[in-house]
Coordinates of C-alpha atoms in Angstrom, one line a residue:
Chain A
M360 CA 73.2 170.1 -76.9
I361 CA 75.3 170.6 -73.8
L362 CA 73.0 173.4 -72.7
K363 CA 70.0 171.2 -73.1
L364 CA 71.6 168.5 -71.0
K365 CA 72.5 170.9 -68.3
L366 CA 68.9 172.1 -68.1
I367 CA 67.6 168.6 -67.3
P368 CA 68.0 168.9 -63.5
L369 CA 66.1 172.2 -63.6
K370 CA 63.3 170.5 -65.6
I371 CA 63.2 167.7 -63.0
I372 CA 62.7 170.2 -60.2
I373 CA 60.0 172.0 -62.1
C374 CA 58.2 168.7 -62.7
I375 CA 58.5 167.9 -59.0
A376 CA 57.0 171.2 -58.1
F377 CA 54.2 170.6 -60.6
F378 CA 53.5 167.2 -59.3
I379 CA 53.5 168.3 -55.6
S380 CA 50.8 170.8 -56.3
C381 CA 48.3 168.1 -57.3
T382 CA 46.5 167.8 -54.0
D383 CA 43.0 169.0 -55.0
N384 CA 41.4 165.6 -54.3
L385 CA 42.5 165.7 -50.7
N386 CA 40.7 167.6 -47.9
F387 CA 42.4 168.3 -44.6
D388 CA 39.7 170.6 -43.3
N389 CA 37.1 167.9 -42.4
I390 CA 39.1 165.9 -40.0
N391 CA 36.8 166.0 -36.9
L392 CA 36.8 162.5 -35.5
D393 CA 33.9 161.8 -33.1
I394 CA 35.0 159.1 -30.7
E395 CA 32.1 157.4 -29.0
P396 CA 33.2 154.2 -27.3
E397 CA 30.9 152.0 -25.2
Y398 CA 32.5 150.3 -22.3
T399 CA 30.9 147.5 -20.4
S400 CA 31.9 146.4 -16.9
P401 CA 30.3 144.1 -14.3
L402 CA 28.8 145.9 -11.3
V403 CA 27.2 144.3 -8.3
F404 CA 26.1 140.7 -7.9
F405 CA 24.8 138.7 -4.9
K406 CA 22.9 135.7 -3.8
L407 CA 20.4 135.6 -0.9
D408 CA 18.6 132.8 0.7
Q409 CA 15.7 132.6 3.1
R410 CA 17.9 132.9 6.1
D411 CA 19.0 136.4 5.0
F412 CA 15.5 137.6 5.5
L413 CA 15.0 136.2 9.0
D414 CA 16.5 137.6 12.2
E415 CA 17.7 135.5 15.1
N416 CA 14.2 135.1 16.3
N417 CA 13.1 133.9 12.9
Q418 CA 11.1 137.1 12.3
E419 CA 11.0 138.3 8.8
I420 CA 13.2 141.3 7.8
S421 CA 11.4 143.4 5.3
V422 CA 14.5 145.0 3.8
V423 CA 18.2 144.1 3.6
S424 CA 20.9 146.6 2.4
D425 CA 24.5 146.6 1.5
I426 CA 26.8 149.4 0.3
T427 CA 30.1 149.8 -1.4
D428 CA 32.3 152.6 -2.5
F429 CA 32.2 153.2 -6.2
R430 CA 35.1 155.4 -7.3
V431 CA 34.9 154.9 -11.0
L432 CA 33.9 158.5 -11.5
D433 CA 37.0 159.7 -9.8
N434 CA 38.5 159.3 -13.3
T435 CA 38.2 162.8 -14.7
V436 CA 38.3 161.6 -18.3
L437 CA 35.3 159.4 -17.8
K438 CA 33.5 162.0 -15.7
E439 CA 33.9 164.8 -18.2
N440 CA 32.9 162.7 -21.2
L441 CA 30.2 160.3 -19.9
V442 CA 26.9 160.7 -21.8
E443 CA 24.9 157.9 -20.5
L444 CA 25.1 154.9 -18.2
A445 CA 22.9 151.9 -19.1
I446 CA 22.6 149.3 -16.4
D447 CA 21.4 145.7 -17.2
F448 CA 19.8 143.7 -14.4
E449 CA 19.2 140.0 -14.3
I450 CA 17.4 138.5 -11.4
E451 CA 16.5 134.9 -10.6
N452 CA 13.8 134.8 -7.8
G453 CA 13.5 131.3 -6.5
F454 CA 11.4 132.5 -3.6
N455 CA 7.6 132.2 -3.6
R456 CA 7.6 135.8 -2.5
S457 CA 7.8 139.0 -4.5
F458 CA 10.6 141.5 -4.2
L459 CA 11.4 145.1 -4.9
V460 CA 15.0 146.2 -5.5
D461 CA 16.4 149.7 -5.4
F462 CA 19.8 150.2 -6.9
I463 CA 20.9 153.6 -5.5
F464 CA 23.8 155.8 -6.3
L465 CA 25.0 158.1 -3.4
D466 CA 27.5 160.9 -3.1
E467 CA 30.2 161.2 -0.4
D468 CA 27.6 162.3 2.2
E469 CA 25.3 159.5 1.2
N470 CA 22.8 161.8 -0.5
I471 CA 21.0 160.0 -3.3
T472 CA 22.4 161.1 -6.7
Y473 CA 20.3 158.6 -8.7
N474 CA 17.9 155.8 -7.7
V475 CA 17.1 153.0 -10.0
D476 CA 14.0 152.0 -8.2
D477 CA 11.1 149.7 -8.5
L478 CA 12.8 146.7 -9.9
S479 CA 9.8 144.6 -9.2
V480 CA 10.3 140.8 -9.3
N481 CA 7.4 138.5 -9.0
A482 CA 7.4 135.3 -6.9
G483 CA 9.2 132.5 -8.8
N484 CA 10.3 134.7 -11.7
L485 CA 13.6 133.2 -12.7
N486 CA 14.2 135.3 -15.8
Y487 CA 13.7 138.9 -14.7
S488 CA 15.7 141.3 -16.8
S489 CA 15.6 145.0 -17.2
T490 CA 17.7 147.8 -18.6
R491 CA 17.7 151.3 -17.1
S492 CA 19.5 154.3 -18.5
I493 CA 20.9 157.3 -16.7
L494 CA 21.2 160.3 -19.0
I495 CA 23.9 162.7 -17.7
E496 CA 22.3 165.6 -19.5
T497 CA 19.1 165.3 -17.4
T498 CA 20.7 164.1 -14.2
P499 CA 24.1 165.7 -13.9
E500 CA 24.2 165.2 -10.2
F501 CA 24.9 161.5 -11.0
L502 CA 28.5 162.5 -11.7
N503 CA 28.9 163.1 -7.9
S504 CA 28.3 159.4 -7.2
T505 CA 30.9 157.7 -5.1
K506 CA 28.9 154.8 -3.6
I507 CA 26.3 152.2 -4.6
R508 CA 23.7 150.8 -2.2
V509 CA 21.3 148.0 -3.1
D510 CA 18.2 147.6 -1.0
V511 CA 16.1 144.4 -1.4
F512 CA 12.6 144.7 -0.1
L513 CA 10.6 141.5 0.7
S514 CA 7.0 142.1 -0.2
P515 CA 4.4 141.3 2.5
S516 CA 2.7 138.0 2.0
S517 CA 0.8 135.3 3.8
T518 CA 3.4 132.8 2.7
I519 CA 5.9 132.4 5.5
L520 CA 9.7 131.9 4.9
N521 CA 11.1 128.6 5.8
P522 CA 14.9 128.6 6.2
D523 CA 15.0 124.8 6.0
I524 CA 14.1 125.0 2.3
E525 CA 16.7 126.0 -0.2
K526 CA 15.5 129.0 -2.1
T527 CA 17.7 131.6 -3.6
F528 CA 17.4 135.1 -4.9
K529 CA 20.2 135.9 -7.4
F530 CA 21.0 139.4 -8.6
R531 CA 23.4 140.4 -11.3
S532 CA 24.2 143.7 -12.9
S533 CA 26.4 145.2 -15.5
G534 CA 26.9 148.8 -16.6
T535 CA 27.6 150.2 -20.1
C536 CA 29.2 153.6 -20.3
Y537 CA 28.4 155.6 -23.4
I538 CA 31.2 158.1 -23.8
K539 CA 31.7 160.9 -26.3
Y540 CA 35.1 162.7 -26.8
Chain B
M521 CA 64.8 180.5 -27.0
I522 CA 67.3 179.5 -29.7
R523 CA 67.5 176.0 -28.1
K524 CA 63.8 175.7 -28.3
I525 CA 63.7 176.8 -32.0
I526 CA 66.4 174.3 -32.8
F527 CA 64.6 171.6 -30.9
H528 CA 61.3 172.3 -32.7
F529 CA 63.1 172.5 -36.1
F530 CA 64.7 169.1 -35.6
F531 CA 61.5 167.7 -34.1
L532 CA 59.5 168.8 -37.1
V533 CA 62.1 167.5 -39.5
A534 CA 62.1 164.3 -37.6
I535 CA 58.4 163.9 -37.7
V536 CA 58.0 164.2 -41.4
T537 CA 61.1 162.6 -42.7
Q538 CA 62.4 159.1 -43.3
A539 CA 65.6 157.9 -44.7
Q540 CA 65.4 156.9 -48.3
Q541 CA 68.4 155.1 -49.5
R542 CA 67.4 153.1 -52.5
L543 CA 68.3 155.7 -55.1
A544 CA 71.6 156.8 -53.5
F545 CA 72.9 153.3 -53.0
S546 CA 75.6 152.4 -55.5
F547 CA 75.0 155.4 -57.6
G548 CA 77.2 158.1 -59.1
E549 CA 80.2 157.7 -56.8
T550 CA 78.9 160.5 -54.8
P551 CA 80.0 161.1 -51.2
Q552 CA 76.6 160.0 -50.0
T553 CA 77.3 156.6 -51.4
L554 CA 80.1 156.1 -48.8
M555 CA 77.6 156.4 -46.0
L556 CA 75.6 153.5 -47.5
N557 CA 78.6 151.4 -48.4
P558 CA 82.0 152.1 -46.9
G559 CA 83.4 149.8 -49.5
S560 CA 82.2 151.9 -52.4
E561 CA 84.7 153.2 -54.9
T562 CA 85.8 156.8 -54.7
N563 CA 87.3 158.7 -57.5
Y564 CA 88.0 162.0 -56.0
K565 CA 90.9 163.3 -53.8
S566 CA 88.8 164.7 -51.1
H567 CA 85.2 165.8 -50.3
Y568 CA 83.7 168.4 -48.0
G569 CA 80.0 168.1 -47.2
I570 CA 78.2 171.4 -46.8
P571 CA 77.0 171.4 -43.2
I572 CA 73.4 170.4 -42.6
V573 CA 72.7 170.0 -46.4
S574 CA 75.4 167.6 -47.4
N575 CA 72.9 164.8 -47.1
F576 CA 69.3 165.4 -46.4
Q577 CA 66.6 162.8 -46.7
F578 CA 62.8 163.3 -46.7
T579 CA 60.2 160.5 -46.7
I580 CA 56.8 160.0 -45.3
G581 CA 55.0 156.7 -45.4
N582 CA 53.1 153.9 -43.8
S583 CA 52.2 150.5 -44.9
G584 CA 48.6 150.4 -43.7
F585 CA 46.6 152.9 -45.9
Q586 CA 46.9 155.7 -48.4
M587 CA 46.4 159.4 -47.9
G588 CA 43.2 159.3 -49.9
D589 CA 41.7 156.7 -47.6
L590 CA 41.6 159.2 -44.8
F591 CA 41.6 162.6 -46.5
S592 CA 39.7 162.1 -49.8
N593 CA 37.6 165.1 -50.8
D594 CA 34.2 163.4 -50.8
S595 CA 30.9 163.5 -49.0
R596 CA 31.8 160.8 -46.5
S597 CA 32.3 161.8 -42.9
F598 CA 35.8 161.6 -41.4
N599 CA 34.5 158.9 -39.0
E600 CA 33.4 156.8 -42.0
K601 CA 36.8 157.1 -43.6
F602 CA 38.6 156.4 -40.3
E603 CA 36.5 153.3 -39.6
K604 CA 37.2 151.9 -43.1
V605 CA 40.9 152.4 -42.6
L606 CA 40.7 150.9 -39.1
D607 CA 39.0 147.9 -40.7
Q608 CA 41.7 147.4 -43.4
I609 CA 44.9 147.8 -41.4
S610 CA 46.5 144.8 -39.7
P611 CA 48.7 144.6 -36.6
S612 CA 51.7 144.1 -38.9
D613 CA 51.2 147.4 -40.6
Y614 CA 53.4 150.2 -39.3
I615 CA 54.3 153.8 -39.6
N616 CA 58.0 154.4 -40.0
L617 CA 59.7 157.7 -39.8
N618 CA 63.5 158.1 -40.2
T619 CA 65.8 160.9 -41.0
K620 CA 69.5 161.4 -41.1
I621 CA 71.0 164.9 -41.4
D622 CA 74.7 165.2 -41.9
V623 CA 76.0 167.9 -39.7
L624 CA 79.6 167.4 -40.8
N625 CA 81.0 165.1 -43.4
F626 CA 84.3 165.2 -45.1
G627 CA 86.9 162.8 -46.6
Y628 CA 90.5 162.7 -47.7
R629 CA 92.5 160.4 -49.9
Y630 CA 95.3 159.0 -47.8
N631 CA 97.0 157.3 -50.8
N632 CA 96.0 155.9 -54.2
K633 CA 94.2 153.0 -52.6
T634 CA 92.9 154.4 -49.3
Y635 CA 90.2 156.9 -48.7
I636 CA 89.3 158.1 -45.3
S637 CA 86.0 159.8 -44.3
I638 CA 84.7 161.1 -41.0
G639 CA 81.7 163.0 -39.9
F640 CA 78.8 163.4 -37.6
Y641 CA 75.1 163.0 -38.3
E642 CA 71.9 163.2 -36.4
E643 CA 69.4 160.4 -36.8
F644 CA 65.8 160.1 -35.7
D645 CA 64.1 156.8 -36.1
L646 CA 60.6 155.7 -35.2
I647 CA 58.7 152.6 -36.0
A648 CA 55.3 152.0 -34.5
Y649 CA 53.1 149.0 -35.5
F650 CA 49.4 149.7 -35.4
P651 CA 48.0 148.1 -32.3
K652 CA 44.7 147.4 -34.0
D653 CA 43.0 145.8 -31.0
A654 CA 43.9 148.7 -28.7
I655 CA 42.8 151.3 -31.3
E656 CA 39.5 149.4 -31.8
G657 CA 39.1 149.1 -28.1
L658 CA 39.6 152.8 -27.6
Y659 CA 37.4 153.8 -30.5
Y660 CA 34.5 151.4 -30.2
G661 CA 34.9 150.2 -26.6
N662 CA 34.5 146.6 -25.4
D663 CA 30.7 146.4 -25.5
P664 CA 30.4 145.5 -29.2
F665 CA 33.1 142.8 -28.8
F666 CA 31.9 140.3 -26.3
N667 CA 34.1 137.1 -26.3
R668 CA 36.8 138.8 -28.4
S669 CA 40.4 138.9 -27.0
F670 CA 42.1 142.2 -27.3
S671 CA 45.8 141.5 -27.6
I672 CA 48.4 143.5 -25.8
S673 CA 51.2 141.9 -27.8
Q674 CA 50.4 144.2 -30.7
A675 CA 52.0 147.1 -28.9
I676 CA 55.4 147.3 -30.6
M677 CA 57.2 150.6 -30.9
K678 CA 60.8 151.9 -31.0
V679 CA 61.9 155.5 -31.1
D680 CA 65.5 156.7 -31.2
F681 CA 67.1 160.1 -31.5
I682 CA 70.8 159.8 -31.7
G683 CA 74.0 161.5 -32.8
V684 CA 76.6 159.5 -34.6
L685 CA 80.3 160.3 -34.7
H686 CA 81.9 158.1 -37.4
A687 CA 85.1 157.4 -39.2
G688 CA 85.5 155.1 -42.2
I689 CA 88.1 153.8 -44.5
S690 CA 87.7 152.6 -48.0
K691 CA 90.5 150.4 -49.3
K692 CA 91.0 149.5 -52.9
I693 CA 92.6 146.0 -52.9
D694 CA 93.0 145.6 -56.6
E695 CA 91.2 146.6 -59.8
K696 CA 88.4 144.3 -59.0
L697 CA 87.9 144.6 -55.2
T698 CA 87.3 147.5 -52.9
I699 CA 86.4 147.0 -49.3
G700 CA 85.6 149.3 -46.5
A701 CA 84.5 149.7 -42.9
R702 CA 83.2 152.5 -40.7
F703 CA 83.4 152.7 -36.9
K704 CA 80.6 154.6 -35.2
I705 CA 80.1 156.0 -31.7
Y706 CA 76.4 156.5 -30.9
S707 CA 75.1 159.0 -28.4
S708 CA 71.5 158.4 -27.6
S709 CA 69.5 161.4 -26.5
L710 CA 66.1 159.6 -26.5
N711 CA 65.0 156.0 -26.6
I712 CA 61.5 154.6 -26.1
E713 CA 60.9 150.9 -26.9
T714 CA 58.3 148.3 -26.2
N715 CA 58.3 144.9 -27.6
N716 CA 57.7 141.2 -26.7
N717 CA 54.6 142.1 -24.7
S718 CA 52.0 139.5 -24.0
G719 CA 48.5 139.3 -22.6
S720 CA 44.9 139.9 -23.5
I721 CA 41.7 141.5 -22.2
T722 CA 38.4 139.7 -22.9
T723 CA 34.8 140.6 -22.1
T724 CA 32.6 137.5 -21.7
T725 CA 29.3 136.5 -20.3
N726 CA 29.2 134.0 -17.4
N727 CA 27.0 132.6 -14.7
I728 CA 28.4 134.7 -11.8
N729 CA 27.5 138.1 -13.3
I730 CA 26.2 139.4 -16.6
S731 CA 29.7 140.3 -17.8
R732 CA 33.2 139.4 -16.9
L733 CA 36.5 141.1 -17.7
T734 CA 39.5 138.9 -17.9
L735 CA 43.0 140.1 -18.0
Q736 CA 45.1 137.1 -18.9
N737 CA 48.9 136.5 -19.0
L738 CA 49.8 140.2 -18.9
D739 CA 53.5 140.7 -19.2
A740 CA 54.3 144.1 -20.7
G741 CA 56.9 146.7 -20.4
V742 CA 58.2 150.0 -21.8
R743 CA 61.9 150.9 -21.6
T744 CA 62.9 154.6 -21.9
S745 CA 65.9 156.8 -21.6
G746 CA 66.0 160.5 -21.9
I747 CA 62.3 161.3 -21.6
D748 CA 62.8 163.5 -18.6
N749 CA 63.8 167.1 -19.4
I750 CA 63.4 166.2 -23.1
E751 CA 63.1 169.8 -24.4
E752 CA 66.3 170.9 -22.6
D753 CA 68.6 168.1 -23.4
V754 CA 67.4 166.2 -26.4
L755 CA 69.7 167.9 -28.9
S756 CA 72.7 168.5 -26.7
N757 CA 72.8 164.9 -25.5
T758 CA 73.3 163.7 -29.1
F759 CA 76.8 165.3 -29.0
L760 CA 78.3 162.6 -26.9
G761 CA 76.3 163.7 -23.9
G762 CA 73.8 160.9 -23.9
N763 CA 73.9 157.1 -23.5
L764 CA 76.8 155.8 -25.5
G765 CA 77.1 152.9 -27.8
M766 CA 79.2 151.6 -30.7
G767 CA 78.8 150.0 -34.0
F768 CA 80.3 149.2 -37.4
D769 CA 79.4 149.4 -41.1
V770 CA 81.2 147.1 -43.6
G771 CA 81.0 147.1 -47.3
I772 CA 82.4 145.7 -50.5
T773 CA 82.5 146.5 -54.2
Y774 CA 83.6 143.7 -56.6
H775 CA 83.9 143.7 -60.4
F776 CA 83.2 140.3 -61.8
S777 CA 84.1 141.8 -65.2
P778 CA 84.5 145.4 -66.4
Q779 CA 80.8 145.4 -67.0
I780 CA 79.4 143.5 -64.0
E781 CA 79.7 145.0 -60.5
F782 CA 78.5 143.8 -57.1
T783 CA 78.1 146.1 -54.2
G784 CA 77.0 145.1 -50.7
S785 CA 77.0 146.5 -47.2
I786 CA 76.0 145.9 -43.6
L787 CA 75.2 149.1 -41.7
D788 CA 74.7 149.8 -38.0
L789 CA 75.9 146.5 -36.6
G790 CA 75.9 147.9 -33.1
F791 CA 74.2 148.7 -29.8
I792 CA 73.6 151.4 -27.3
K793 CA 74.0 150.9 -23.6
H794 CA 71.3 152.9 -21.8
S795 CA 72.4 153.6 -18.2
K796 CA 71.5 157.3 -17.7
N797 CA 68.1 159.0 -17.3
I798 CA 66.3 155.6 -17.4
R799 CA 62.6 155.2 -16.6
N800 CA 61.2 151.7 -17.3
F801 CA 57.6 150.6 -16.7
T802 CA 56.4 147.0 -16.3
A803 CA 53.1 145.3 -15.6
E804 CA 52.3 141.6 -15.2
G805 CA 49.7 139.4 -13.8
D806 CA 46.2 137.9 -14.3
Y807 CA 42.9 139.1 -13.1
V808 CA 39.2 138.2 -13.5
L809 CA 36.7 140.9 -12.6
D810 CA 33.1 139.7 -12.0
G811 CA 32.1 142.8 -10.1
I812 CA 31.5 143.4 -6.4
N813 CA 29.9 140.5 -4.5
F814 CA 27.6 141.9 -1.8
E815 CA 27.4 139.6 1.2
Y816 CA 24.6 141.4 3.1
N817 CA 26.2 140.8 6.4
P818 CA 25.4 143.8 8.7
D819 CA 27.3 142.2 11.5
D820 CA 30.5 142.3 9.6
P821 CA 30.3 145.0 6.9
I822 CA 33.0 144.7 4.2
D823 CA 34.9 147.5 2.5
Y824 CA 34.3 146.0 -0.9
W825 CA 36.1 148.7 -2.9
R826 CA 39.3 148.5 -0.8
Q827 CA 39.1 144.7 -1.1
L828 CA 38.8 145.0 -4.9
R829 CA 41.7 147.3 -5.2
R830 CA 43.8 145.1 -2.9
D831 CA 43.0 142.1 -5.0
I832 CA 43.9 143.8 -8.2
D833 CA 47.1 145.2 -6.8
S834 CA 48.2 141.8 -5.5
S835 CA 47.3 140.1 -8.8
V836 CA 48.7 142.7 -11.3
S837 CA 51.9 144.3 -10.4
N838 CA 52.9 147.7 -11.8
E839 CA 56.5 148.8 -11.3
E840 CA 58.8 151.5 -12.4
N841 CA 62.6 151.0 -12.3
D842 CA 65.8 152.6 -13.6
D843 CA 67.6 149.4 -14.6
A844 CA 70.2 149.8 -17.4
Y845 CA 69.4 148.1 -20.7
T846 CA 70.9 147.5 -24.1
S847 CA 69.2 148.6 -27.3
W848 CA 70.3 147.2 -30.6
R849 CA 70.6 149.4 -33.6
P850 CA 68.3 148.5 -36.6
M851 CA 70.8 146.7 -38.8
K852 CA 70.6 147.2 -42.5
L853 CA 71.7 145.0 -45.4
N854 CA 72.2 146.4 -48.8
A855 CA 73.2 144.6 -52.0
A856 CA 73.2 145.5 -55.7
L857 CA 74.2 143.8 -58.9
K858 CA 74.8 146.1 -61.9
Y859 CA 75.5 145.4 -65.5
S860 CA 77.0 148.3 -67.5
F861 CA 76.8 148.6 -71.3
G862 CA 76.8 150.9 -74.2
E863 CA 79.3 153.7 -75.0
R864 CA 82.5 153.6 -73.0
R865 CA 84.3 156.7 -71.9
N866 CA 87.4 157.7 -69.9
K867 CA 87.0 159.8 -66.9
F868 CA 89.7 161.9 -65.1
C869 CA 90.0 161.0 -61.5
Y870 CA 92.2 162.0 -58.6
A871 CA 96.0 162.4 -59.2
K872 CA 95.6 162.5 -62.9
T873 CA 94.4 158.9 -63.0
R874 CA 91.7 157.8 -65.4
K875 CA 88.7 155.5 -65.0
Q876 CA 86.6 153.9 -67.7
Y877 CA 82.9 153.9 -67.3
Y878 CA 79.8 153.1 -69.4
Y879 CA 77.0 155.3 -70.2
N880 CA 74.3 152.8 -69.3
S881 CA 73.6 150.3 -66.5
I882 CA 70.9 148.1 -65.4
G883 CA 70.6 146.1 -62.2
F884 CA 68.9 144.9 -59.1
Q885 CA 69.1 146.0 -55.5
M886 CA 67.9 144.6 -52.3
H887 CA 67.6 146.5 -49.0
T888 CA 66.7 145.0 -45.7
I889 CA 66.3 146.6 -42.3
M890 CA 65.8 144.7 -39.1
R891 CA 62.7 145.8 -37.3
P892 CA 61.1 144.6 -34.0
L893 CA 58.4 142.5 -35.6
K894 CA 60.1 141.4 -38.8
P895 CA 62.6 142.6 -41.3
Q896 CA 61.5 145.1 -43.9
F897 CA 62.4 144.1 -47.4
S898 CA 62.7 146.2 -50.4
F899 CA 63.5 145.0 -53.9
T900 CA 64.5 147.5 -56.6
S901 CA 65.3 147.2 -60.3
F902 CA 67.1 150.2 -61.8
Y903 CA 68.4 151.8 -65.0
E904 CA 71.3 154.3 -64.9
K905 CA 72.0 156.6 -67.7
S906 CA 75.0 159.0 -67.8
L907 CA 74.2 162.0 -70.0
S908 CA 77.7 163.3 -69.8
Q909 CA 80.8 163.0 -67.6
N910 CA 79.1 165.3 -65.1
I911 CA 75.4 164.3 -65.3
H912 CA 74.2 160.9 -64.2
T913 CA 70.6 159.8 -63.8
K914 CA 69.0 156.8 -62.2
F915 CA 65.5 155.4 -62.6
T916 CA 64.1 152.8 -60.3
H917 CA 61.1 150.5 -59.7
T918 CA 60.7 149.3 -56.2
I919 CA 58.5 146.7 -54.5
N920 CA 58.3 146.8 -50.7
D921 CA 55.8 146.8 -47.8
Y922 CA 54.3 150.1 -48.9
S923 CA 53.6 149.3 -52.5
S924 CA 54.6 147.3 -55.6
T925 CA 54.6 150.3 -57.9
I926 CA 57.1 152.8 -56.5
F927 CA 59.0 154.5 -59.3
G928 CA 61.9 156.8 -58.5
A929 CA 64.3 159.1 -60.3
G930 CA 67.6 160.5 -59.2
A931 CA 70.3 162.8 -60.7
S932 CA 73.9 163.6 -59.8
L933 CA 75.3 166.7 -61.2
Q934 CA 78.9 167.9 -61.0
L935 CA 79.2 171.6 -61.4
G936 CA 83.0 172.3 -61.1
K937 CA 83.9 171.2 -57.6
L938 CA 80.2 171.2 -56.4
N939 CA 78.4 167.9 -56.5
I940 CA 74.6 168.1 -56.3
F941 CA 72.7 164.9 -55.8
G942 CA 68.9 164.8 -55.8
A943 CA 66.4 161.9 -55.9
L944 CA 62.7 161.5 -55.7
D945 CA 61.0 158.2 -55.0
N946 CA 57.4 157.4 -55.9
V947 CA 57.4 160.0 -58.7
F948 CA 53.9 159.0 -59.8
G949 CA 52.7 159.0 -56.2
V950 CA 53.7 162.6 -55.8
R951 CA 51.5 163.4 -58.8
D952 CA 48.4 162.2 -56.9
L953 CA 48.9 162.4 -53.2
S954 CA 45.6 160.7 -52.4
T955 CA 47.0 157.3 -53.6
V956 CA 50.3 157.6 -51.8
N957 CA 51.5 155.9 -48.7
N958 CA 55.2 156.5 -49.3
I959 CA 57.1 159.5 -50.7
S960 CA 60.7 160.3 -50.4
L961 CA 63.0 163.1 -51.4
N962 CA 66.8 163.0 -50.9
F963 CA 69.3 165.7 -51.8
G964 CA 72.9 166.7 -50.9
F965 CA 75.5 169.3 -51.7
N966 CA 79.2 168.4 -51.4
I967 CA 82.5 169.8 -52.6
T968 CA 84.6 167.2 -54.3
I969 CA 88.1 167.7 -55.4
D970 CA 89.7 165.5 -58.0

């Protein structure tokens, strides 16, 4: 009887070892986690009126441009894992003139790395929208981008601009980065 | 090299272990019990813990999901399993790792009523709540969650690696009452804590631009000590070389009758003052990002990017400082009520005294540990069975944050002067690891002299 009792701790240890071996229904080999987040951020916006397309002599200016540094891709984590950048554009054209907009990415030396061109907005179109995608696989030079320039072309027309009338051209943009770690 | 090996050993032990005290509390009059209740009764003349293995505890667990949720052997991809787990966890779920390893532990009976014990142990403690918003933000991004506020306040974490030098006294007042206390000197080698953060990040639509990012009411900080030169100093600093603090344990055992016993204790009522090797990080402010507003003014070109960075820097401050701070130890409350019955026997104790004990006991225990977000409660019912004077067993059922079906078993065996204590909690969980979110193993080897 005493011997049997003394064997109890040993039996408990054997039982523990037996229990611990029961891991067949678990699989630790297939633990590859694909992380593919999508980050959205506002980009460039602006509002132009008729005066912005006239010089001091009230002569039409066919194109206006502005430029900014764009240092987002200095982030090496983003740069190394970016798969695609999708850019949403929304434009309200209150002019009775048509426009072409080029949304241009440039490198440090202002060479074009990607040109989202031919955003063609008809006269009076208040609900223009477009989405353009930049695939890194086909345009890896985009990753060298450090600046954004937006050129707005006023299309030729017989309709003359009148600065005394309030008309606006509103431009909005937002980028979504598709990342894969 | 040896230092590195020791460091990695302790680091690994720390990563996979957590203190498990339910089974050891108020059980078997083992030396381990004194560390959980300095007012527990002792019936031996002296004890000597075998270094490193006198009390070793092993538990792994989290309150948010089970092993099988992530690692089940089925046809689903790991991403599918991860997303399901991510969906089911809440910001109040946490992972909790804790271990104590007794480096030295011994005790001596000063007189018939007084027992003194001293020792030194290493403790690693980590609690990290799942910052669900941050994890979802990193995993999915913000694009699928327009108009949702991602909370920064969910970031709550506390990590400690300390050495504890302690001395305790257990005093038998009369046949019914025994009280005790333990004084502790803490030496913190590593502390990282973040709590009471506030703020949110929201992506919305608006009329200015297609999307808007809003950082609102940001007030966040991380306090650290000991993170520099961590590999070189993390172990040596626990031997009174780190940031020092002090604390107390107090405990009581009271017999309402020969068969009804109450035991209770308060552990780690103390603090650590961090003044060395400090690196604290803070961030606060508000900011709304609508993008870059082109002004098309060729006569006065603007450096928009510099302007943006200046605006952000002036609105959201990021600072690092080395200000001293105080960190409170996670206080624990333990209480047990035990009713003994059945066959009654005499037991030889120290100095040829005798003690009567019963072969069977049932009772309830409650354990609480103070944590950054809320206290963790654990309720246990138990049955103790003495198989002989030298073999005692204990069986428990516990309800806590992890599960409501945790069954445990423990045994204390006296082989001559060697006392062996072992306990396994969540016995049925060990049988099927896929359904487990909490397992613990606790054992110790001590020399006791009657």
